[in-house]
């Protein structure tokens, strides 16, 4: 009953052929790329760019996006190697189970559940806010009691319920809707970039890297853990501002890892998973850098509105109608983010339930739709309630710390699995192993240290709750421990039906 017992790659793959747990394989490299772009490009594109430029980096925010993209690219390569080697639902959870052991797998699965539940809820509320703004520009005002910030956020609840129903019907059907919404979002983003070029004033790029300035330090539980441990005084702009901006905009890239949760539903995972993960990250990086250049060129970084920089940049130039277009793009964009996070959450719980760490009856697949319908309903209802009645704004950083901890373990897991199972067929291999995976883990750990003390305390409380569940239930029911696993070396014998 070792805490670090592993589930072999062969066992993980063999489990995907069990009839009651078999998912439908229908996704291509294009589907995965659209899936990744759909979840990565969200509120960050419309709000985070201006906030980071105004507060910490100035026009050099473009360099911050490049630095953050390099950090994400290292993690993305680690995900691509794992997903092409272990094409099974569960993403970082499954990868950790195969390389680092059950306890680490449980920790990361537990963290990912938190990340995706809260992420979907927070983004659903953001969607509701943009919807209210969009309707307001059309002269339609929703009752404040049942809209964003009211007693119940009814638009957010309805969005989650509709997307949850779509997700339950089928993954391919979900991604068809996702494809249309991503196309709308990309069209609007490209339109904004091209339109914004006409209003760029080169003088706004001077100085491109503003001189470093001391800033007011946070204190108590709100200060970053690194500041609490080191006593360093924070500063903005300059080279330090570029790095601080990278830590801030890094979270605009979060989501490409959700692509890995659909590995089991991909037709050719060894080839298509690396393409989907890396291509979506490259596309998003190009779009982020282009938007950053346009926004900081249209309006001086000193005058940017941190809350809605992209829309207000056009208002600044007397183009108020563009704010309506941008709000419409945000509504379409955030819809895809909620959908992909809901799908990711169901696939994580599906994998953990199939392994016995959570009740196995949750993992039953619908005989017609071939989706984990019980889990889909449970996830939909929980996210709808959280999005509708909970002020989750204070919990947003929890999404980030769960994601970064997953990145660290996946990066370490690549090194471990290379040493323990060099014989495995890998559709993609991280170059310069173990240097790049170690660098990926160190960068992600550094970014975790930039999160606040209170975020770390909440994270530790969530982990403690997870340990209670693991030792009270999961450890005793895990199929690795009970022996209730499909042995790939033994042929399955199907007897005659009982009389």
Short mmCIF file of C-alpha atoms in Angstrom, two decimals:
data_model
loop_
_atom_site.label_atom_id
_atom_site.label_comp_id
_atom_site.label_asym_id
_atom_site.label_seq_id
_atom_site.Cartn_x
_atom_site.Cartn_y
_atom_site.Cartn_z
CA UNK A 1 0.00 0.00 0.00
CA UNK A 2 2.83 2.36 -0.88
CA UNK A 3 1.93 6.03 -1.18
CA UNK A 4 4.11 6.20 -4.27
CA UNK A 5 2.83 3.18 -6.17
CA UNK A 6 2.48 3.93 -9.86
CA UNK A 7 -0.04 2.93 -12.46
CA UNK A 8 1.82 1.65 -15.51
CA UNK A 9 1.36 3.29 -18.88
CA UNK A 10 0.14 -0.05 -20.26
CA UNK A 11 -2.53 -0.30 -17.57
CA UNK A 12 -3.66 3.28 -18.20
CA UNK A 13 -4.01 2.68 -21.93
CA UNK A 14 -5.69 -0.70 -21.44
CA UNK A 15 -8.32 0.90 -19.18
CA UNK A 16 -9.44 3.05 -22.10
CA UNK A 17 -10.67 -0.11 -23.90
CA UNK A 18 -12.99 -1.25 -21.13
CA UNK A 19 -16.50 -1.02 -22.64
CA UNK A 20 -18.16 0.75 -19.69
CA UNK A 21 -15.41 3.42 -19.57
CA UNK A 22 -14.66 3.81 -23.31
CA UNK A 23 -14.85 7.34 -24.71
CA UNK A 24 -15.51 8.16 -28.36
CA UNK A 25 -12.39 8.94 -30.43
CA UNK A 26 -13.36 11.76 -32.75
CA UNK A 27 -10.88 14.66 -32.39
CA UNK A 28 -8.26 15.80 -34.91
CA UNK A 29 -5.24 18.11 -34.64
CA UNK A 30 -7.43 21.00 -35.88
CA UNK A 31 -10.04 20.26 -33.20
CA UNK A 32 -7.35 20.30 -30.51
CA UNK A 33 -5.81 23.54 -31.78
CA UNK A 34 -9.21 25.25 -31.83
CA UNK A 35 -9.89 23.81 -28.38
CA UNK A 36 -6.64 25.30 -27.07
CA UNK A 37 -7.12 28.72 -28.67
CA UNK A 38 -10.69 28.74 -27.38
CA UNK A 39 -9.67 28.35 -23.76
CA UNK A 40 -6.49 30.46 -23.74
CA UNK A 41 -7.85 33.61 -25.41
CA UNK A 42 -10.36 34.97 -22.95
CA UNK A 43 -10.66 37.86 -20.54
CA UNK A 44 -6.87 38.27 -20.49
CA UNK A 45 -6.82 39.56 -24.04
CA UNK A 46 -9.44 42.22 -23.35
CA UNK A 47 -8.36 43.40 -19.88
CA UNK A 48 -5.01 42.02 -18.68
CA UNK A 49 -2.94 43.59 -21.46
CA UNK A 50 -3.85 47.13 -20.50
CA UNK A 51 -3.54 46.52 -16.77
CA UNK A 52 -0.02 45.09 -17.07
CA UNK A 53 1.14 47.87 -19.42
CA UNK A 54 -0.34 50.64 -17.23
CA UNK A 55 0.87 49.33 -13.88
CA UNK A 56 4.18 47.49 -14.34
CA UNK A 57 5.77 47.35 -17.80
CA UNK A 58 4.70 50.15 -20.17
CA UNK A 59 5.08 49.41 -23.92
CA UNK A 60 7.60 46.70 -22.96
CA UNK A 61 4.57 44.58 -22.03
CA UNK A 62 5.18 43.01 -25.45
CA UNK A 63 8.45 41.61 -24.08
CA UNK A 64 6.56 40.40 -20.99
CA UNK A 65 4.28 38.37 -23.26
CA UNK A 66 7.33 36.88 -25.00
CA UNK A 67 8.95 35.92 -21.67
CA UNK A 68 5.69 34.39 -20.43
CA UNK A 69 5.31 32.53 -23.73
CA UNK A 70 8.79 31.03 -23.33
CA UNK A 71 7.90 29.85 -19.83
CA UNK A 72 4.62 28.37 -21.06
CA UNK A 73 6.35 26.89 -24.09
CA UNK A 74 8.67 24.87 -21.85
CA UNK A 75 5.71 23.50 -19.90
CA UNK A 76 3.80 22.92 -23.15
CA UNK A 77 6.60 20.73 -24.51
CA UNK A 78 6.52 18.64 -21.33
CA UNK A 79 2.74 18.25 -21.69
CA UNK A 80 3.15 17.35 -25.38
CA UNK A 81 5.65 14.56 -24.59
CA UNK A 82 3.44 13.10 -21.88
CA UNK A 83 0.22 13.38 -23.92
CA UNK A 84 1.84 11.61 -26.88
CA UNK A 85 3.22 8.87 -24.60
CA UNK A 86 0.20 8.35 -22.32
CA UNK A 87 -2.86 9.22 -24.52
CA UNK A 88 -5.34 8.93 -21.64
CA UNK A 89 -7.83 11.42 -20.14
CA UNK A 90 -6.68 13.19 -17.01
CA UNK A 91 -3.82 15.41 -18.18
CA UNK A 92 -1.29 16.10 -15.40
CA UNK A 93 -3.09 13.70 -13.03
CA UNK A 94 -2.60 10.72 -15.34
CA UNK A 95 0.98 11.73 -16.17
CA UNK A 96 1.88 12.01 -12.48
CA UNK A 97 0.30 8.61 -11.70
CA UNK A 98 2.53 6.97 -14.32
CA UNK A 99 5.76 8.68 -13.23
CA UNK A 100 5.72 10.11 -9.69
CA UNK A 101 3.23 7.86 -7.90
CA UNK A 102 -0.28 7.82 -6.50
CA UNK A 103 0.09 10.46 -3.79
CA UNK A 104 1.46 13.03 -6.23
CA UNK A 105 -1.23 12.06 -8.74
CA UNK A 106 -3.94 12.59 -6.12
CA UNK A 107 -2.51 15.99 -5.12
CA UNK A 108 -2.39 17.22 -8.70
CA UNK A 109 -5.82 15.81 -9.57
CA UNK A 110 -7.27 17.49 -6.49
CA UNK A 111 -5.60 20.78 -7.48
CA UNK A 112 -6.87 20.54 -11.05
CA UNK A 113 -10.44 20.00 -9.85
CA UNK A 114 -10.13 23.25 -7.88
CA UNK A 115 -8.55 25.06 -10.83
CA UNK A 116 -11.21 24.12 -13.35
CA UNK A 117 -14.25 24.44 -11.06
CA UNK A 118 -13.24 27.91 -9.90
CA UNK A 119 -11.92 28.87 -13.32
CA UNK A 120 -15.21 28.02 -15.05
CA UNK A 121 -17.18 29.86 -12.33
CA UNK A 122 -15.03 33.00 -12.44
CA UNK A 123 -15.08 33.16 -16.24
CA UNK A 124 -18.86 32.59 -16.30
CA UNK A 125 -19.25 35.64 -14.07
CA UNK A 126 -16.90 37.60 -16.35
CA UNK A 127 -19.05 36.52 -19.30
CA UNK A 128 -22.11 37.84 -17.48
CA UNK A 129 -20.39 41.20 -16.91
CA UNK A 130 -19.49 41.56 -20.60
CA UNK A 131 -22.99 40.47 -21.63
CA UNK A 132 -24.46 43.19 -19.42
CA UNK A 133 -22.14 45.78 -20.98
CA UNK A 134 -22.95 44.60 -24.49
CA UNK A 135 -26.71 44.66 -23.89
CA UNK A 136 -26.37 48.07 -22.22
CA UNK A 137 -24.79 49.46 -25.38
CA UNK A 138 -27.83 48.15 -27.25
CA UNK A 139 -30.19 49.85 -24.79
CA UNK A 140 -31.17 46.68 -22.91
CA UNK A 141 -30.73 46.82 -19.13
CA UNK A 142 -30.99 43.62 -17.06
CA UNK A 143 -32.52 43.79 -13.54
CA UNK A 144 -29.58 44.33 -11.12
CA UNK A 145 -30.84 41.67 -8.67
CA UNK A 146 -30.45 38.86 -11.25
CA UNK A 147 -27.42 40.05 -13.23
CA UNK A 148 -23.68 40.41 -12.62
CA UNK A 149 -23.03 41.44 -9.01
CA UNK A 150 -26.65 40.85 -7.96
CA UNK A 151 -28.22 38.45 -5.50
CA UNK A 152 -27.97 35.73 -8.14
CA UNK A 153 -26.04 35.98 -11.38
CA UNK A 154 -28.74 34.47 -13.60
CA UNK A 155 -26.93 34.93 -16.96
CA UNK A 156 -23.90 33.05 -15.59
CA UNK A 157 -26.11 30.22 -14.30
CA UNK A 158 -27.95 29.88 -17.62
CA UNK A 159 -24.67 29.89 -19.56
CA UNK A 160 -23.23 27.05 -17.47
CA UNK A 161 -26.44 24.98 -17.74
CA UNK A 162 -26.61 25.35 -21.54
CA UNK A 163 -22.92 24.52 -22.02
CA UNK A 164 -23.19 21.63 -19.55
CA UNK A 165 -26.04 20.15 -21.60
CA UNK A 166 -24.03 20.56 -24.79
CA UNK A 167 -21.01 18.90 -23.17
CA UNK A 168 -23.12 15.93 -22.05
CA UNK A 169 -24.47 15.34 -25.57
CA UNK A 170 -20.97 14.84 -27.02
CA UNK A 171 -17.41 16.12 -27.28
CA UNK A 172 -17.53 16.50 -31.06
CA UNK A 173 -20.78 18.46 -30.90
CA UNK A 174 -19.26 20.68 -28.19
CA UNK A 175 -16.24 21.42 -30.34
CA UNK A 176 -18.38 22.28 -33.38
CA UNK A 177 -19.97 25.06 -31.32
CA UNK A 178 -16.51 25.92 -29.99
CA UNK A 179 -15.17 26.19 -33.55
CA UNK A 180 -17.84 28.72 -34.54
CA UNK A 181 -17.30 30.84 -31.41
CA UNK A 182 -13.50 30.76 -31.76
CA UNK A 183 -13.85 31.85 -35.40
CA UNK A 184 -15.99 34.81 -34.29
CA UNK A 185 -13.52 35.67 -31.55
CA UNK A 186 -10.49 35.53 -33.86
CA UNK A 187 -12.25 37.60 -36.51
CA UNK A 188 -12.99 40.35 -33.98
CA UNK A 189 -9.47 40.23 -32.54
CA UNK A 190 -7.91 40.54 -36.01
CA UNK A 191 -10.38 43.30 -36.91
CA UNK A 192 -9.44 45.22 -33.76
CA UNK A 193 -5.72 44.83 -34.49
CA UNK A 194 -6.08 46.02 -38.09
CA UNK A 195 -8.41 48.89 -37.16
CA UNK A 196 -6.13 49.93 -34.31
CA UNK A 197 -3.15 50.31 -36.65
CA UNK A 198 -4.74 53.48 -38.04
CA UNK A 199 -4.62 55.19 -34.64
CA UNK A 200 -1.07 54.32 -33.57
CA UNK A 201 1.14 57.25 -32.55
CA UNK A 202 4.85 56.20 -32.53
CA UNK A 203 5.50 58.73 -29.74
CA UNK A 204 3.51 56.50 -27.38
CA UNK A 205 6.28 53.91 -27.61
CA UNK A 206 8.79 56.30 -26.02
CA UNK A 207 10.30 55.21 -23.73
CA UNK A 208 9.73 51.59 -24.73
CA UNK A 209 11.16 50.40 -21.40
CA UNK A 210 10.23 53.11 -18.81
CA UNK A 211 12.70 53.77 -16.00
CA UNK A 212 12.24 51.70 -12.86
CA UNK A 213 10.09 53.26 -10.14
CA UNK A 214 9.54 52.21 -6.51
CA UNK A 215 5.98 51.21 -5.74
CA UNK A 216 3.87 50.92 -2.64
CA UNK A 217 4.43 47.52 -1.08
CA UNK A 218 1.60 45.22 -0.19
CA UNK A 219 1.54 44.05 3.41
CA UNK A 220 0.21 41.25 5.56
CA UNK A 221 -1.55 38.36 3.82
CA UNK A 222 -1.93 40.27 0.55
CA UNK A 223 1.81 40.52 -0.16
CA UNK A 224 3.51 37.99 -2.46
CA UNK A 225 5.09 35.06 -0.65
CA UNK A 226 8.47 35.92 -2.18
CA UNK A 227 8.30 39.44 -0.73
CA UNK A 228 7.23 38.02 2.65
CA UNK A 229 10.18 35.59 2.72
CA UNK A 230 12.88 37.91 1.31
CA UNK A 231 11.83 41.38 2.48
CA UNK A 232 12.57 42.82 -0.99
CA UNK A 233 10.94 46.14 -1.84
CA UNK A 234 8.86 45.90 -5.03
CA UNK A 235 9.41 48.16 -8.03
CA UNK A 236 7.64 48.74 -11.34
CA UNK A 237 8.83 49.35 -14.91
CA UNK A 238 12.40 48.80 -16.04
CA UNK A 239 13.74 45.26 -16.53
CA UNK A 240 12.12 44.22 -13.25
CA UNK A 241 8.82 45.51 -14.60
CA UNK A 242 9.14 43.29 -17.68
CA UNK A 243 9.58 40.24 -15.44
CA UNK A 244 6.76 41.35 -13.13
CA UNK A 245 4.60 41.85 -16.22
CA UNK A 246 5.50 38.33 -17.38
CA UNK A 247 4.33 36.93 -14.03
CA UNK A 248 1.08 38.86 -14.45
CA UNK A 249 0.32 38.01 -18.09
CA UNK A 250 1.47 34.40 -17.66
CA UNK A 251 -2.03 33.70 -16.43
CA UNK A 252 -3.46 34.87 -19.75
CA UNK A 253 -1.88 31.75 -21.26
CA UNK A 254 -3.33 29.29 -18.79
CA UNK A 255 -5.58 26.79 -20.50
CA UNK A 256 -3.42 25.03 -23.09
CA UNK A 257 -2.98 22.23 -20.55
CA UNK A 258 -6.73 21.53 -20.80
CA UNK A 259 -6.06 20.20 -24.32
CA UNK A 260 -4.25 17.24 -22.74
CA UNK A 261 -7.44 16.17 -20.93
CA UNK A 262 -8.94 15.12 -24.29
CA UNK A 263 -6.07 12.80 -25.28
CA UNK A 264 -8.26 9.71 -24.94
CA UNK A 265 -10.80 11.14 -27.41
CA UNK A 266 -8.20 11.96 -30.09
CA UNK A 267 -7.96 9.83 -33.23
CA UNK A 268 -4.15 9.93 -33.52
CA UNK A 269 -2.92 11.21 -30.12
CA UNK A 270 0.79 10.51 -30.69
CA UNK A 271 0.79 12.90 -33.64
CA UNK A 272 -2.10 15.28 -32.94
CA UNK A 273 -1.66 16.06 -29.23
CA UNK A 274 1.74 17.80 -29.61
CA UNK A 275 0.42 19.71 -32.63
CA UNK A 276 -2.70 20.87 -30.79
CA UNK A 277 -0.88 21.94 -27.61
CA UNK A 278 2.05 23.76 -29.25
CA UNK A 279 0.11 25.27 -32.18
CA UNK A 280 -2.53 26.80 -29.90
CA UNK A 281 0.19 28.37 -27.74
CA UNK A 282 2.02 29.83 -30.77
CA UNK A 283 -1.19 31.33 -32.23
CA UNK A 284 -2.14 32.89 -28.90
CA UNK A 285 1.34 34.36 -28.38
CA UNK A 286 1.26 36.09 -31.78
CA UNK A 287 -2.20 37.54 -31.10
CA UNK A 288 -1.27 38.70 -27.58
CA UNK A 289 1.87 40.49 -28.79
CA UNK A 290 -0.03 42.14 -31.66
CA UNK A 291 -2.77 43.40 -29.34
CA UNK A 292 -0.18 44.70 -26.86
CA UNK A 293 1.63 46.64 -29.60
CA UNK A 294 -1.61 48.14 -30.91
CA UNK A 295 -3.01 49.17 -27.53
CA UNK A 296 0.19 50.78 -26.23
CA UNK A 297 0.64 52.52 -29.59
CA UNK A 298 -2.91 53.93 -29.59
CA UNK A 299 -2.78 55.35 -26.06
CA UNK A 300 0.16 56.18 -23.80
CA UNK A 301 0.64 53.49 -21.16
CA UNK A 302 0.13 56.21 -18.52
CA UNK A 303 -3.40 56.89 -19.81
CA UNK A 304 -4.55 53.31 -20.37
CA UNK A 305 -7.63 52.18 -18.46
CA UNK A 306 -6.56 49.07 -16.49
CA UNK A 307 -10.13 47.71 -16.40
CA UNK A 308 -11.01 47.72 -20.12
CA UNK A 309 -8.00 49.02 -22.01
CA UNK A 310 -8.86 47.62 -25.43
CA UNK A 311 -12.38 49.04 -25.59
CA UNK A 312 -11.42 52.37 -24.06
CA UNK A 313 -8.49 52.80 -26.43
CA UNK A 314 -11.01 53.16 -29.26
CA UNK A 315 -13.29 55.39 -27.16
CA UNK A 316 -10.20 57.59 -26.62
CA UNK A 317 -10.04 58.08 -30.39
CA UNK A 318 -13.78 58.73 -30.73
CA UNK A 319 -14.62 55.26 -32.03
CA UNK A 320 -17.25 54.29 -29.44
CA UNK A 321 -18.90 51.79 -31.78
CA UNK A 322 -15.79 49.63 -31.48
CA UNK A 323 -16.51 49.13 -27.77
CA UNK A 324 -19.71 47.34 -28.79
CA UNK A 325 -17.77 45.11 -31.19
CA UNK A 326 -15.18 44.31 -28.52
CA UNK A 327 -17.86 43.48 -25.96
CA UNK A 328 -19.48 41.12 -28.47
CA UNK A 329 -16.10 39.49 -29.04
CA UNK A 330 -15.60 39.10 -25.30
CA UNK A 331 -19.00 37.42 -24.95
CA UNK A 332 -18.13 34.92 -27.69
CA UNK A 333 -14.59 34.48 -26.38
CA UNK A 334 -15.52 33.79 -22.77
CA UNK A 335 -18.20 31.29 -23.85
CA UNK A 336 -15.50 29.05 -25.32
CA UNK A 337 -13.39 29.36 -22.16
CA UNK A 338 -16.25 28.20 -19.91
CA UNK A 339 -17.03 25.29 -22.24
CA UNK A 340 -13.46 24.02 -22.37
CA UNK A 341 -12.97 24.32 -18.60
CA UNK A 342 -16.17 22.34 -18.00
CA UNK A 343 -14.94 19.61 -20.36
CA UNK A 344 -11.53 19.60 -18.67
CA UNK A 345 -13.08 19.25 -15.20
CA UNK A 346 -15.23 16.29 -16.25
CA UNK A 347 -12.25 14.47 -17.82
CA UNK A 348 -10.10 14.91 -14.71
CA UNK A 349 -12.84 13.53 -12.42
CA UNK A 350 -13.59 10.77 -14.96
CA UNK A 351 -9.99 9.54 -14.83
CA UNK A 352 -9.82 9.69 -11.04
CA UNK A 353 -13.14 7.82 -10.72
CA UNK A 354 -12.10 5.14 -13.21
CA UNK A 355 -8.97 4.61 -11.12
CA UNK A 356 -11.05 4.21 -7.95
CA UNK A 357 -9.71 7.33 -6.22
CA UNK A 358 -13.25 8.70 -6.45
CA UNK A 359 -16.43 6.53 -6.60
CA UNK A 360 -16.27 4.43 -9.79
CA UNK A 361 -19.99 4.73 -10.48
CA UNK A 362 -19.39 8.36 -11.40
CA UNK A 363 -17.30 7.31 -14.40
CA UNK A 364 -20.05 5.46 -16.27
CA UNK A 365 -20.17 6.46 -19.93
CA UNK A 366 -23.50 7.11 -21.64
CA UNK A 367 -24.28 4.20 -24.02
CA UNK A 368 -25.29 6.54 -26.86
CA UNK A 369 -23.32 9.75 -26.42
CA UNK A 370 -20.13 8.01 -25.12
CA UNK A 371 -19.55 10.81 -22.61
CA UNK A 372 -19.22 10.61 -18.79
CA UNK A 373 -22.76 11.89 -18.35
CA UNK A 374 -23.06 11.51 -14.56
CA UNK A 375 -19.90 13.53 -13.96
CA UNK A 376 -20.99 16.09 -16.57
CA UNK A 377 -24.26 16.70 -14.71
CA UNK A 378 -22.54 16.95 -11.31
CA UNK A 379 -19.89 19.37 -12.61
CA UNK A 380 -22.49 21.50 -14.38
CA UNK A 381 -24.68 21.86 -11.30
CA UNK A 382 -21.80 22.69 -8.94
CA UNK A 383 -20.28 25.28 -11.29
CA UNK A 384 -23.70 26.83 -11.93
CA UNK A 385 -24.31 27.27 -8.19
CA UNK A 386 -20.83 28.69 -7.53
CA UNK A 387 -21.05 31.07 -10.49
CA UNK A 388 -24.56 32.16 -9.55
CA UNK A 389 -24.31 32.92 -5.86
CA UNK A 390 -20.66 33.03 -4.77
CA UNK A 391 -18.38 36.11 -4.88
CA UNK A 392 -15.43 34.20 -6.35
CA UNK A 393 -13.33 37.27 -7.12
CA UNK A 394 -11.13 36.71 -4.07
CA UNK A 395 -10.44 33.13 -5.17
CA UNK A 396 -9.15 33.87 -8.67
CA UNK A 397 -5.50 33.37 -7.71
CA UNK A 398 -6.42 29.85 -6.56
CA UNK A 399 -6.86 28.98 -10.23
CA UNK A 400 -3.29 30.06 -10.91
CA UNK A 401 -1.60 28.23 -8.06
CA UNK A 402 -3.35 24.97 -8.96
CA UNK A 403 -2.23 25.29 -12.58
CA UNK A 404 1.37 26.17 -11.74
CA UNK A 405 1.69 23.25 -9.32
CA UNK A 406 0.52 20.96 -12.15
CA UNK A 407 3.16 22.47 -14.47
CA UNK A 408 5.90 21.78 -11.92
CA UNK A 409 4.94 18.13 -11.44
CA UNK A 410 4.54 17.46 -15.18
CA UNK A 411 7.99 18.96 -15.83
CA UNK A 412 9.56 16.75 -13.15
CA UNK A 413 7.53 13.74 -14.33
CA UNK A 414 9.01 13.94 -17.84
CA UNK A 415 12.50 13.50 -16.39
CA UNK A 416 11.42 10.62 -14.15
CA UNK A 417 9.57 8.71 -16.91
CA UNK A 418 12.51 9.10 -19.29
CA UNK A 419 14.68 7.31 -16.73
CA UNK A 420 12.20 4.67 -15.55
CA UNK A 421 10.63 3.84 -18.94
CA UNK A 422 13.07 4.70 -21.74
CA UNK A 423 11.42 1.96 -23.85
CA UNK A 424 8.10 3.76 -24.29
CA UNK A 425 7.14 5.07 -27.73
CA UNK A 426 7.05 8.86 -27.63
CA UNK A 427 5.35 10.81 -30.41
CA UNK A 428 7.18 13.94 -29.20
CA UNK A 429 10.30 14.35 -27.09
CA UNK A 430 11.29 17.47 -25.15
CA UNK A 431 14.72 18.55 -26.49
CA UNK A 432 17.71 19.00 -24.18
CA UNK A 433 16.28 16.75 -21.47
CA UNK A 434 16.65 17.17 -18.49
CA UNK A 435 17.73 20.84 -18.83
CA UNK A 436 14.52 22.25 -20.32
CA UNK A 437 12.12 20.35 -18.00
CA UNK A 438 14.16 21.49 -14.96
CA UNK A 439 14.08 25.09 -16.25
CA UNK A 440 10.31 24.79 -16.75
CA UNK A 441 9.82 23.56 -13.16
CA UNK A 442 12.01 26.34 -11.72
CA UNK A 443 10.22 29.12 -13.64
CA UNK A 444 6.80 27.85 -12.60
CA UNK A 445 7.93 27.53 -8.98
CA UNK A 446 9.20 31.14 -9.11
CA UNK A 447 5.84 32.33 -10.44
CA UNK A 448 4.09 30.46 -7.61
CA UNK A 449 6.22 32.43 -5.12
CA UNK A 450 4.83 35.65 -6.63
CA UNK A 451 1.32 34.73 -5.51
CA UNK A 452 0.00 36.18 -2.27
CA UNK A 453 0.41 34.69 1.19
CA UNK A 454 -3.37 34.31 1.58
CA UNK A 455 -3.52 32.35 -1.68
CA UNK A 456 -0.88 29.96 -0.34
CA UNK A 457 -2.82 29.57 2.93
CA UNK A 458 -6.05 28.74 1.05
CA UNK A 459 -4.08 26.34 -1.14
CA UNK A 460 -2.70 24.53 1.93
CA UNK A 461 -6.21 24.27 3.42
CA UNK A 462 -7.50 22.76 0.16
CA UNK A 463 -4.58 20.30 0.16
CA UNK A 464 -5.31 19.32 3.78
CA UNK A 465 -8.93 18.59 2.85
CA UNK A 466 -7.66 16.53 -0.08
CA UNK A 467 -5.43 14.46 2.20
CA UNK A 468 -8.42 13.71 4.43
CA UNK A 469 -10.38 12.40 1.43
CA UNK A 470 -7.38 10.43 0.15
CA UNK A 471 -6.58 8.62 3.40
CA UNK A 472 -10.24 8.11 4.36
CA UNK A 473 -11.41 6.76 0.98
CA UNK A 474 -9.17 6.93 -2.07
CA UNK A 475 -6.14 4.99 -0.84
CA UNK A 476 -8.26 1.95 0.11
CA UNK A 477 -10.36 1.97 -3.07
CA UNK A 478 -7.66 2.69 -5.66
CA UNK A 479 -7.70 -0.01 -8.35
CA UNK A 480 -3.90 -0.12 -8.30
CA UNK A 481 -4.09 -1.29 -4.69
CA UNK A 482 -7.12 -3.59 -4.97
CA UNK A 483 -5.77 -5.33 -8.07
CA UNK A 484 -8.96 -4.58 -9.98
CA UNK A 485 -7.04 -3.49 -13.05
CA UNK A 486 -7.10 -4.74 -16.59
CA UNK A 487 -3.83 -6.60 -17.20
CA UNK A 488 -2.79 -5.92 -20.80
CA UNK A 489 -0.71 -9.11 -20.89
CA UNK A 490 -3.69 -11.37 -20.19
CA UNK A 491 -6.30 -11.87 -22.93
CA UNK A 492 -9.84 -11.05 -21.90
CA UNK A 493 -12.20 -14.06 -22.10
CA UNK A 494 -15.85 -13.39 -22.65
CA UNK A 495 -18.07 -16.23 -21.44
CA UNK A 496 -21.54 -17.17 -22.65
CA UNK A 497 -24.48 -15.16 -21.30
CA UNK A 498 -26.00 -16.36 -18.06
CA UNK A 499 -29.18 -18.39 -18.45
#
